[in-house]
Amino acid sequence: MSTATTTQHAIDRATCAALDAADPLAPYRDRFALPDGVVYLDGNSLGALPRATAAHVERVIAEEWGVGLIRSWNDAGWFEKPLALGDRIAPLIGAGPGEVVLGDSTSASLFQVAMAAARLRPDRTVVISERGNFPTDLYVLESVQELVGGAAPLERRLIADDGPTLDEMLDEDVAVVVLTHVDYRTGRMHDMGEVTRRVHAAGAIMVWDLCHSVGAVPVDLNAAGADFAIGCTYKYLNGGPGSPSFIWVAERHHEAARPALTGWHGHARPFDFDVEYAPAAGIGRFRVGTPQLLSVAALEASLDLWAEVDLDQLREKSLRLTELFISLVDTRLAPWGVEVVTPRQSARRGSQVAVRVEDGYAVMQALIERGVIGDFRAPDLMRFGFAPLYVSHADVWDAVAALEDILATEVWREPRFARRGTVT
Ligand SMILES: Cc1ncc(COP(=O)(O)O)c(C=O)c1O
C-alpha cells in the first residue's frame, strides 16, 4: 500500500484485518508473550518478550550456571558468546563474519569505537554530529573530544535544521562523523551509502549508531563502506531490558584500530595474565570484561527467532504499517491539529512515526491507560514504533481509533494524566 494509491475512505477495520490475513509475517505475533488487550507500539524503546526467552534463560541459569558452574566458560562456550552472537547479528546489518561483537551499554560501546575512530585520524581536530542526535551520543563525544584532543579538545560541529549542512561542515580538519541512522525522535532515516561517501570524500571516518535501525530497516554497512557502527539489542531485536549492545568495525580497520577500553577480554591471550596489554586479533579486541551472560542468554533466544526472518518482508510490512498509520492520522486526527513529523517519503523513514500534539504527554498517558502503549519525547512528540514481527494492521487501526476518542472526549485533561514518571 502507498499513500499515493490508497484512497482515504477505502481504509476501515475490515481492510486492516484483510491485510493481516494476507501478511506473511503475521505468524510471528504468537512467538511473543504480549499481554491481552495491549497494542504495543513502543518496540522502538523496549522490544516485546519472545515466548522462548524465559525457558532459555531458565535453562542457562539452571544447567549452565547451576550445574556447569565455572566449567560453563568452556563447556557452554561462555567465553566466545559475544563473538558468536555478534556473528548472528551480522546478517541483520550487512556485516561479515568476525566483524561484530557484543559490547556493554550502547553508550559505552560508542565511546569504545569513537575513540578508536578519532585515533585513526590523529592530525585532525574536528568531530561532527547532529544537534538532534540522541543525547548520550553527544555526551560521549564530549569525552572523546577531551581525551583525544588533550590540552586542546577537539572541536565539535553540530548539524542542525536551521544551521550548516554536513557538506558545509566537512573539510580536511574533520576526523570523525557520528550520526544516528534513524532519528530517535522523528524516525527520519539517513541515506547511509551517500552520507558515508561524502564523509570519506573529506577523508574522515564514519561512525553509525544503529539503535533504531537494526531489526527495523535493512542495513548494509559493508555496501555503504562505513567504518564503525554500534547499536542496541533491546529495541527491535527484543533482547530484553539492558541487553548488550553490539559493535561493528569494518575488517580493514581491525589491525589499526585501538579501542578506548583495553580490558582483559580484548587481550590476545587473556589467560596468560600478562602485565602488558596486547590487543586480540580482529573484532575481539573491542571486548572489555566479563559479559553479562544472563542478558546475553536472553538475547540469544531472540536471535534464534531473528535467524528465520525475511528482511525484505520485514521492510515491506514496516512501510505498510507506517503508511497506514500516517494516512489514518491525516484523515482522522486533523481536527485536533495532530501533525505527522516523520518523513512521508518511505526511503527516508525508519519503522516509527512521531506526531506533534500539544499536551502530548497527557494524551499519551490517557492512551496508555487504554492499552495502547507508545511514548513521549519533550516538548510535544508522541512516538509510535511499529515492530513488524508483532504489530498488526488492526493494531494500527485500534491505536488511531483510541487516540481519536481521547482527543474528542478530552479525557486527557484529567489531572492524573499530567503526573510525570521518571521515564517518559
Ligand atoms: C540512538 C540512540 N543511541 C544510544 C542510546 C542509548 O543507549 P544505552 O542506554 O544503551 O547506552 C539510545 C537509547 O534509546 C538511542 O536511542
Tab-separated table of C-alpha atoms and ligand atoms in Angstrom:
chain	number	residue	atom	x	y	z
A	1	MET	CA	0.000	0.000	0.000
A	2	SER	CA	1.188	3.512	-0.633
A	3	THR	CA	-0.376	6.792	0.401
A	4	ALA	CA	-0.485	7.749	-3.260
A	5	THR	CA	-2.684	4.821	-4.228
A	6	THR	CA	-4.841	4.421	-1.128
A	7	THR	CA	-7.974	6.482	-1.116
A	8	GLN	CA	-8.811	7.807	2.301
A	9	HIS	CA	-12.220	6.173	2.540
A	10	ALA	CA	-11.018	2.772	1.411
A	11	ILE	CA	-9.489	2.092	4.835
A	12	ASP	CA	-11.625	0.598	7.546
A	13	ARG	CA	-11.002	-2.017	10.186
A	14	ALA	CA	-12.032	-4.801	7.810
A	15	THR	CA	-9.384	-3.616	5.328
A	16	CYS	CA	-6.815	-3.832	8.106
A	17	ALA	CA	-7.976	-7.312	9.087
A	18	ALA	CA	-7.675	-8.383	5.446
A	19	LEU	CA	-4.118	-7.041	5.317
A	20	ASP	CA	-3.359	-9.069	8.448
A	21	ALA	CA	-4.833	-12.207	6.903
A	22	ALA	CA	-2.516	-11.798	3.903
A	23	ASP	CA	0.538	-10.853	5.975
A	24	PRO	CA	3.371	-13.421	5.710
A	25	LEU	CA	4.866	-12.170	8.987
A	26	ALA	CA	1.593	-12.454	10.950
A	27	PRO	CA	2.508	-15.856	12.466
A	28	TYR	CA	5.412	-14.237	14.344
A	29	ARG	CA	2.992	-12.444	16.645
A	30	ASP	CA	2.314	-15.683	18.504
A	31	ARG	CA	6.001	-16.029	19.213
A	32	PHE	CA	5.752	-13.050	21.573
A	33	ALA	CA	4.195	-13.000	25.040
A	34	LEU	CA	2.227	-9.778	24.684
A	35	PRO	CA	-0.430	-9.123	27.330
A	36	ASP	CA	-4.069	-9.387	26.209
A	37	GLY	CA	-5.683	-6.097	25.352
A	38	VAL	CA	-2.413	-4.281	24.716
A	39	VAL	CA	-1.447	-2.655	21.447
A	40	TYR	CA	2.297	-2.373	21.819
A	41	LEU	CA	3.780	0.471	19.802
A	42	ASP	CA	6.920	1.012	21.850
A	43	GLY	CA	9.184	-1.690	20.461
A	44	ASN	CA	11.444	1.156	19.365
A	45	SER	CA	12.167	1.701	23.063
A	46	LEU	CA	11.924	-1.773	24.590
A	47	GLY	CA	11.071	-4.725	22.378
A	48	ALA	CA	8.447	-7.282	23.394
A	49	LEU	CA	9.297	-10.547	25.156
A	50	PRO	CA	9.716	-13.563	22.862
A	51	ARG	CA	7.910	-16.587	24.314
A	52	ALA	CA	11.057	-18.717	24.056
A	53	THR	CA	13.184	-16.364	26.152
A	54	ALA	CA	12.109	-17.312	29.675
A	55	ALA	CA	12.683	-21.053	29.166
A	56	HIS	CA	16.051	-20.438	27.528
A	57	VAL	CA	17.260	-18.127	30.298
A	58	GLU	CA	15.935	-20.564	32.904
A	59	ARG	CA	17.903	-23.371	31.284
A	60	VAL	CA	21.069	-21.278	31.188
A	61	ILE	CA	20.612	-20.478	34.875
A	62	ALA	CA	19.705	-23.998	35.993
A	63	GLU	CA	22.046	-26.010	33.784
A	64	GLU	CA	24.907	-23.832	32.652
A	65	TRP	CA	25.259	-21.821	35.844
A	66	GLY	CA	23.661	-24.188	38.399
A	67	VAL	CA	25.222	-27.443	37.239
A	68	GLY	CA	28.022	-26.424	34.901
A	69	LEU	CA	29.322	-23.761	37.278
A	70	ILE	CA	32.721	-22.410	36.269
A	71	ARG	CA	33.060	-25.222	33.707
A	72	SER	CA	30.491	-23.472	31.512
A	73	TRP	CA	33.056	-20.892	30.438
A	74	ASN	CA	34.410	-23.676	28.252
A	75	ASP	CA	31.646	-26.292	28.077
A	76	ALA	CA	28.815	-23.881	27.236
A	77	GLY	CA	31.023	-21.575	25.181
A	78	TRP	CA	30.505	-18.625	27.520
A	79	PHE	CA	33.793	-17.013	26.673
A	80	GLU	CA	33.041	-16.986	22.944
A	81	LYS	CA	29.388	-15.888	23.259
A	82	PRO	CA	29.959	-12.192	22.481
A	83	LEU	CA	31.641	-13.186	19.219
A	84	ALA	CA	29.217	-15.993	18.393
A	85	LEU	CA	26.193	-13.738	18.876
A	86	GLY	CA	27.962	-10.954	17.001
A	87	ASP	CA	28.123	-13.302	14.022
A	88	ARG	CA	24.377	-13.829	14.321
A	89	ILE	CA	23.683	-10.093	14.345
A	90	ALA	CA	25.979	-9.578	11.332
A	91	PRO	CA	23.452	-10.591	8.628
A	92	LEU	CA	20.973	-8.063	10.040
A	93	ILE	CA	23.365	-5.164	9.409
A	94	GLY	CA	25.225	-6.175	6.268
A	95	ALA	CA	28.334	-7.258	8.152
A	96	GLY	CA	30.601	-10.218	7.561
A	97	PRO	CA	31.590	-12.982	9.978
A	98	GLY	CA	34.130	-11.837	12.560
A	99	GLU	CA	33.133	-8.185	12.195
A	100	VAL	CA	30.630	-7.873	15.063
A	101	VAL	CA	30.963	-8.402	18.794
A	102	LEU	CA	28.675	-7.769	21.749
A	103	GLY	CA	29.572	-4.817	23.916
A	104	ASP	CA	28.374	-3.241	27.136
A	105	SER	CA	25.780	-0.449	27.040
A	106	THR	CA	25.411	1.345	23.709
A	107	SER	CA	26.895	4.454	25.276
A	108	ALA	CA	29.993	2.563	26.423
A	109	SER	CA	30.351	0.939	23.013
A	110	LEU	CA	30.101	4.267	21.251
A	111	PHE	CA	32.909	5.539	23.439
A	112	GLN	CA	34.871	2.417	22.573
A	113	VAL	CA	34.598	2.958	18.819
A	114	ALA	CA	34.540	6.763	18.625
A	115	MET	CA	37.895	6.912	20.414
A	116	ALA	CA	39.284	4.299	18.043
A	117	ALA	CA	37.897	6.215	15.068
A	118	ALA	CA	39.345	9.558	16.175
A	119	ARG	CA	42.736	7.968	16.763
A	120	LEU	CA	42.773	6.814	13.144
A	121	ARG	CA	42.904	10.498	12.170
A	122	PRO	CA	45.444	11.861	14.688
A	123	ASP	CA	46.192	15.028	12.718
A	124	ARG	CA	42.590	16.164	12.520
A	125	THR	CA	40.810	18.285	15.086
A	126	VAL	CA	37.041	18.191	14.491
A	127	VAL	CA	34.165	15.814	15.241
A	128	ILE	CA	30.769	16.220	13.597
A	129	SER	CA	27.395	15.067	14.841
A	130	GLU	CA	23.802	16.306	14.822
A	131	ARG	CA	22.138	18.578	17.349
A	132	GLY	CA	19.148	16.230	17.255
A	133	ASN	CA	21.232	13.111	17.871
A	134	PHE	CA	20.350	11.019	20.914
A	135	PRO	CA	21.978	12.983	23.757
A	136	THR	CA	24.145	10.139	25.038
A	137	ASP	CA	25.971	10.193	21.698
A	138	LEU	CA	26.765	13.868	22.150
A	139	TYR	CA	27.796	13.377	25.783
A	140	VAL	CA	30.105	10.511	24.837
A	141	LEU	CA	31.607	12.630	22.086
A	142	GLU	CA	32.422	15.327	24.636
A	143	SER	CA	34.668	12.821	26.405
A	144	VAL	CA	36.244	11.817	23.104
A	145	GLN	CA	36.906	15.476	22.283
A	146	GLU	CA	38.683	15.959	25.611
A	147	LEU	CA	40.605	12.694	25.708
A	148	VAL	CA	41.800	12.665	22.118
A	149	GLY	CA	42.397	16.398	21.921
A	150	GLY	CA	44.295	16.651	25.211
A	151	ALA	CA	45.166	20.266	26.073
A	152	ALA	CA	43.165	21.494	23.074
A	153	PRO	CA	39.922	19.492	22.959
A	154	LEU	CA	38.657	18.543	19.525
A	155	GLU	CA	36.172	20.996	18.074
A	156	ARG	CA	32.551	19.846	17.801
A	157	ARG	CA	30.366	20.816	14.850
A	158	LEU	CA	26.665	20.014	15.053
A	159	ILE	CA	24.367	19.738	12.061
A	160	ALA	CA	21.017	21.413	12.745
A	161	ASP	CA	17.901	22.026	10.657
A	162	ASP	CA	18.497	25.768	10.806
A	163	GLY	CA	22.303	25.640	10.514
A	164	PRO	CA	25.041	24.485	8.163
A	165	THR	CA	24.668	21.151	6.388
A	166	LEU	CA	27.024	18.206	6.638
A	167	ASP	CA	28.564	19.141	3.285
A	168	GLU	CA	29.211	22.669	4.503
A	169	MET	CA	30.922	21.347	7.625
A	170	LEU	CA	33.094	18.697	6.047
A	171	ASP	CA	36.677	19.768	5.442
A	172	GLU	CA	40.219	18.460	5.902
A	173	ASP	CA	40.070	19.071	9.671
A	174	VAL	CA	37.251	16.597	10.278
A	175	ALA	CA	38.366	13.377	11.930
A	176	VAL	CA	35.080	11.621	12.656
A	177	VAL	CA	31.377	11.943	11.877
A	178	VAL	CA	28.958	10.234	14.289
A	179	LEU	CA	25.341	10.023	13.163
A	180	THR	CA	22.309	8.005	14.181
A	181	HIS	CA	20.942	6.318	11.078
A	182	VAL	CA	17.266	6.546	12.116
A	183	ASP	CA	16.478	9.567	14.272
A	184	TYR	CA	15.163	8.559	17.699
A	185	ARG	CA	12.546	11.282	17.749
A	186	THR	CA	11.275	11.707	14.216
A	187	GLY	CA	12.133	8.371	12.601
A	188	ARG	CA	13.936	10.175	9.763
A	189	MET	CA	16.462	7.895	8.071
A	190	HIS	CA	19.771	8.979	6.568
A	191	ASP	CA	20.970	7.610	3.241
A	192	MET	CA	23.799	5.556	4.720
A	193	GLY	CA	25.667	4.989	1.465
A	194	GLU	CA	25.506	8.590	0.331
A	195	VAL	CA	26.452	10.131	3.689
A	196	THR	CA	29.331	7.691	4.126
A	197	ARG	CA	30.574	8.502	0.641
A	198	ARG	CA	30.656	12.247	1.379
A	199	VAL	CA	32.377	11.743	4.715
A	200	HIS	CA	35.024	9.588	3.077
A	201	ALA	CA	35.488	12.124	0.286
A	202	ALA	CA	36.578	14.541	3.021
A	203	GLY	CA	38.967	11.905	4.394
A	204	ALA	CA	37.012	11.426	7.644
A	205	ILE	CA	35.825	8.293	9.450
A	206	MET	CA	32.118	7.395	9.582
A	207	VAL	CA	30.520	6.008	12.739
A	208	TRP	CA	26.863	4.945	12.635
A	209	ASP	CA	24.520	4.496	15.598
A	210	LEU	CA	22.054	1.785	14.567
A	211	CYS	CA	19.862	1.735	17.697
A	212	HIS	CA	16.688	2.466	15.722
A	213	SER	CA	17.747	0.585	12.601
A	214	VAL	CA	18.714	-2.960	13.485
A	215	GLY	CA	15.677	-5.207	13.168
A	216	ALA	CA	13.681	-2.245	11.866
A	217	VAL	CA	15.070	-1.429	8.426
A	218	PRO	CA	17.555	-3.027	6.017
A	219	VAL	CA	21.119	-2.022	6.854
A	220	ASP	CA	24.150	-2.820	4.724
A	221	LEU	CA	27.246	-1.431	6.415
A	222	ASN	CA	29.715	-3.091	4.080
A	223	ALA	CA	27.872	-1.989	0.942
A	224	ALA	CA	27.908	1.548	2.342
A	225	GLY	CA	31.639	1.240	3.018
A	226	ALA	CA	31.165	2.537	6.580
A	227	ASP	CA	33.918	2.339	9.187
A	228	PHE	CA	32.359	1.725	12.624
A	229	ALA	CA	28.878	1.119	13.985
A	230	ILE	CA	27.197	0.384	17.288
A	231	GLY	CA	23.630	-0.366	18.224
A	232	CYS	CA	21.415	-1.742	20.933
A	233	THR	CA	19.608	-5.064	21.052
A	234	TYR	CA	16.794	-4.236	23.457
A	235	LYS	CA	14.630	-2.387	20.936
A	236	TYR	CA	13.630	-4.127	17.703
A	237	LEU	CA	15.836	-7.166	18.425
A	238	ASN	CA	13.875	-7.925	21.628
A	239	GLY	CA	16.926	-8.872	23.684
A	240	GLY	CA	15.340	-7.642	26.935
A	241	PRO	CA	15.902	-4.644	29.202
A	242	GLY	CA	19.586	-3.817	29.390
A	243	SER	CA	20.619	-6.436	26.837
A	244	PRO	CA	24.130	-5.836	25.472
A	245	SER	CA	24.973	-3.505	22.613
A	246	PHE	CA	26.882	-4.644	19.549
A	247	ILE	CA	29.972	-3.206	17.895
A	248	TRP	CA	30.840	-3.451	14.214
A	249	VAL	CA	34.223	-2.499	12.865
A	250	ALA	CA	34.991	-2.820	9.144
A	251	GLU	CA	37.538	-5.558	8.703
A	252	ARG	CA	40.011	-3.182	7.040
A	253	HIS	CA	40.342	-1.305	10.364
A	254	HIS	CA	40.807	-4.329	12.626
A	255	GLU	CA	44.559	-4.183	12.762
A	256	ALA	CA	44.970	-0.438	13.197
A	257	ALA	CA	42.008	0.315	15.465
A	258	ARG	CA	42.790	0.681	19.130
A	259	PRO	CA	39.720	0.632	21.392
A	260	ALA	CA	39.327	3.102	24.220
A	261	LEU	CA	38.848	0.487	26.910
A	262	THR	CA	41.573	-2.117	26.791
A	263	GLY	CA	40.255	-4.822	29.074
A	264	TRP	CA	41.357	-8.385	29.545
A	265	HIS	CA	38.632	-9.974	27.390
A	266	GLY	CA	40.025	-7.960	24.487
A	267	HIS	CA	43.569	-9.196	25.121
A	268	ALA	CA	45.267	-11.505	22.634
A	269	ARG	CA	45.915	-14.080	25.372
A	270	PRO	CA	43.706	-13.257	28.366
A	271	PHE	CA	44.689	-16.335	30.328
A	272	ASP	CA	48.394	-15.619	30.080
A	273	PHE	CA	47.669	-12.821	32.561
A	274	ASP	CA	50.432	-10.707	31.054
A	275	VAL	CA	51.318	-7.399	32.651
A	276	GLU	CA	51.191	-5.664	29.266
A	277	TYR	CA	48.108	-5.246	27.103
A	278	ALA	CA	48.261	-6.861	23.676
A	279	PRO	CA	45.165	-6.469	21.516
A	280	ALA	CA	43.385	-9.569	20.270
A	281	ALA	CA	43.368	-10.007	16.521
A	282	GLY	CA	40.178	-8.858	14.841
A	283	ILE	CA	36.962	-7.589	16.376
A	284	GLY	CA	37.708	-9.405	19.658
A	285	ARG	CA	39.915	-6.502	20.756
A	286	PHE	CA	36.785	-4.402	21.255
A	287	ARG	CA	35.687	-6.629	24.144
A	288	VAL	CA	36.315	-5.274	27.620
A	289	GLY	CA	35.466	-7.528	30.566
A	290	THR	CA	33.179	-10.356	31.662
A	291	PRO	CA	29.973	-10.266	29.598
A	292	GLN	CA	26.555	-10.082	31.306
A	293	LEU	CA	25.801	-13.686	30.457
A	294	LEU	CA	22.195	-13.793	31.638
A	295	SER	CA	21.369	-10.851	29.398
A	296	VAL	CA	23.366	-12.494	26.644
A	297	ALA	CA	21.219	-15.614	27.099
A	298	ALA	CA	18.016	-13.607	26.682
A	299	LEU	CA	19.402	-12.057	23.517
A	300	GLU	CA	20.412	-15.472	22.214
A	301	ALA	CA	16.809	-16.695	22.430
A	302	SER	CA	15.637	-13.706	20.459
A	303	LEU	CA	18.324	-14.128	17.806
A	304	ASP	CA	17.084	-17.702	17.237
A	305	LEU	CA	13.858	-16.110	16.085
A	306	TRP	CA	15.588	-13.436	14.014
A	307	ALA	CA	17.503	-16.094	12.095
A	308	GLU	CA	14.196	-17.025	10.430
A	309	VAL	CA	13.059	-13.545	9.455
A	310	ASP	CA	12.979	-12.434	5.822
A	311	LEU	CA	14.289	-8.866	5.982
A	312	ASP	CA	12.628	-7.808	2.719
A	313	GLN	CA	9.263	-8.889	4.071
A	314	LEU	CA	10.082	-7.053	7.284
A	315	ARG	CA	10.710	-3.777	5.466
A	316	GLU	CA	7.632	-4.170	3.277
A	317	LYS	CA	5.424	-4.681	6.297
A	318	SER	CA	7.088	-1.886	8.241
A	319	LEU	CA	6.321	0.531	5.407
A	320	ARG	CA	2.733	-0.720	5.138
A	321	LEU	CA	2.220	-0.171	8.872
A	322	THR	CA	3.775	3.286	8.996
A	323	GLU	CA	1.953	4.412	5.830
A	324	LEU	CA	-1.319	3.151	7.232
A	325	PHE	CA	-0.736	5.000	10.482
A	326	ILE	CA	0.236	8.239	8.728
A	327	SER	CA	-2.776	8.018	6.449
A	328	LEU	CA	-5.179	7.417	9.374
A	329	VAL	CA	-3.657	10.251	11.397
A	330	ASP	CA	-4.047	12.576	8.400
A	331	THR	CA	-7.653	11.662	7.786
A	332	ARG	CA	-8.979	11.206	11.310
A	333	LEU	CA	-6.926	13.380	13.613
A	334	ALA	CA	-6.613	16.568	11.577
A	335	PRO	CA	-9.409	18.332	13.518
A	336	TRP	CA	-7.156	18.340	16.604
A	337	GLY	CA	-4.139	19.710	14.791
A	338	VAL	CA	-2.184	16.454	15.043
A	339	GLU	CA	0.817	16.792	12.756
A	340	VAL	CA	2.991	13.973	11.417
A	341	VAL	CA	6.650	14.979	11.715
A	342	THR	CA	8.115	11.768	10.268
A	343	PRO	CA	9.146	11.907	6.600
A	344	ARG	CA	6.402	10.748	4.251
A	345	GLN	CA	8.910	9.554	1.686
A	346	SER	CA	9.379	5.889	2.534
A	347	ALA	CA	13.117	5.823	1.734
A	348	ARG	CA	13.632	8.445	4.427
A	349	ARG	CA	11.612	6.725	7.154
A	350	GLY	CA	12.532	4.071	9.718
A	351	SER	CA	9.900	1.931	11.446
A	352	GLN	CA	8.482	4.587	13.743
A	353	VAL	CA	6.228	7.598	13.372
A	354	ALA	CA	6.145	10.689	15.545
A	355	VAL	CA	3.233	13.083	15.729
A	356	ARG	CA	3.228	16.532	17.226
A	357	VAL	CA	0.420	17.058	19.715
A	358	GLU	CA	0.041	19.902	22.136
A	359	ASP	CA	-0.216	18.329	25.605
A	360	GLY	CA	1.135	15.154	24.018
A	361	TYR	CA	2.385	13.875	27.369
A	362	ALA	CA	-1.084	13.761	28.933
A	363	VAL	CA	-2.617	12.426	25.720
A	364	MET	CA	-0.059	9.601	25.698
A	365	GLN	CA	-0.807	8.723	29.326
A	366	ALA	CA	-4.510	8.524	28.506
A	367	LEU	CA	-3.696	6.328	25.518
A	368	ILE	CA	-1.547	4.013	27.634
A	369	GLU	CA	-4.419	3.673	30.114
A	370	ARG	CA	-6.479	2.374	27.184
A	371	GLY	CA	-3.816	-0.248	26.484
A	372	VAL	CA	-2.170	1.474	23.518
A	373	ILE	CA	1.469	1.881	24.513
A	374	GLY	CA	3.693	4.417	22.790
A	375	ASP	CA	5.879	7.053	24.404
A	376	PHE	CA	6.533	10.763	24.556
A	377	ARG	CA	9.561	12.913	23.822
A	378	ALA	CA	9.560	16.507	25.040
A	379	PRO	CA	8.363	19.011	24.199
A	380	ASP	CA	5.435	17.708	22.168
A	381	LEU	CA	6.157	14.469	20.282
A	382	MET	CA	4.164	11.280	20.677
A	383	ARG	CA	6.223	8.390	19.312
A	384	PHE	CA	4.845	5.163	17.899
A	385	GLY	CA	7.083	2.262	16.934
A	386	PHE	CA	5.889	-0.405	14.520
A	387	ALA	CA	7.786	-3.623	15.129
A	388	PRO	CA	6.685	-5.697	12.136
A	389	LEU	CA	7.035	-9.041	13.911
A	390	TYR	CA	4.235	-8.373	16.376
A	391	VAL	CA	2.320	-5.276	15.343
A	392	SER	CA	-0.714	-5.887	13.115
A	393	HIS	CA	-2.603	-3.608	10.750
A	394	ALA	CA	-5.630	-3.928	13.043
A	395	ASP	CA	-3.418	-2.672	15.907
A	396	VAL	CA	-2.731	0.452	13.874
A	397	TRP	CA	-6.436	0.964	13.304
A	398	ASP	CA	-7.237	0.436	17.001
A	399	ALA	CA	-4.471	2.806	18.106
A	400	VAL	CA	-5.707	5.654	15.936
A	401	ALA	CA	-9.327	4.997	16.929
A	402	ALA	CA	-8.363	5.184	20.627
A	403	LEU	CA	-6.375	8.361	20.035
A	404	GLU	CA	-9.296	9.927	18.180
A	405	ASP	CA	-11.634	9.144	21.059
A	406	ILE	CA	-9.228	10.543	23.649
A	407	LEU	CA	-8.863	13.787	21.691
A	408	ALA	CA	-12.600	14.074	21.009
A	409	THR	CA	-13.674	13.444	24.606
A	410	GLU	CA	-10.730	15.427	26.044
A	411	VAL	CA	-10.396	12.763	28.723
A	412	TRP	CA	-6.652	13.512	28.677
A	413	ARG	CA	-7.389	16.705	30.628
A	414	GLU	CA	-7.981	14.680	33.802
A	415	PRO	CA	-5.227	15.659	36.271
A	416	ARG	CA	-3.909	12.119	36.716
A	417	PHE	CA	-2.637	12.126	33.131
A	418	ALA	CA	-0.391	15.116	33.810
A	419	ARG	CA	1.632	13.302	36.507
A	420	ARG	CA	5.146	12.603	35.246
A	421	GLY	CA	7.126	9.456	35.890
A	422	THR	CA	10.924	9.388	35.766
A	423	VAL	CA	10.839	7.740	32.351
A	424	THR	CA	8.591	9.148	29.650
B	1	LIG	C1	20.085	6.481	19.117
B	1	LIG	C2	20.405	6.014	20.496
B	1	LIG	N1	21.688	5.890	20.869
B	1	LIG	C3	22.018	5.497	22.122
B	1	LIG	C4	21.042	5.187	23.053
B	1	LIG	C5	21.430	4.872	24.466
B	1	LIG	O1	21.798	3.604	24.655
B	1	LIG	P1	22.237	2.953	26.041
B	1	LIG	O2	21.285	3.424	27.090
B	1	LIG	O3	22.069	1.500	25.748
B	1	LIG	O4	23.623	3.336	26.329
B	1	LIG	C6	19.696	5.251	22.681
B	1	LIG	C7	18.651	4.893	23.646
B	1	LIG	O5	17.497	4.857	23.390
B	1	LIG	C8	19.373	5.696	21.378
B	1	LIG	O6	18.102	5.827	21.001
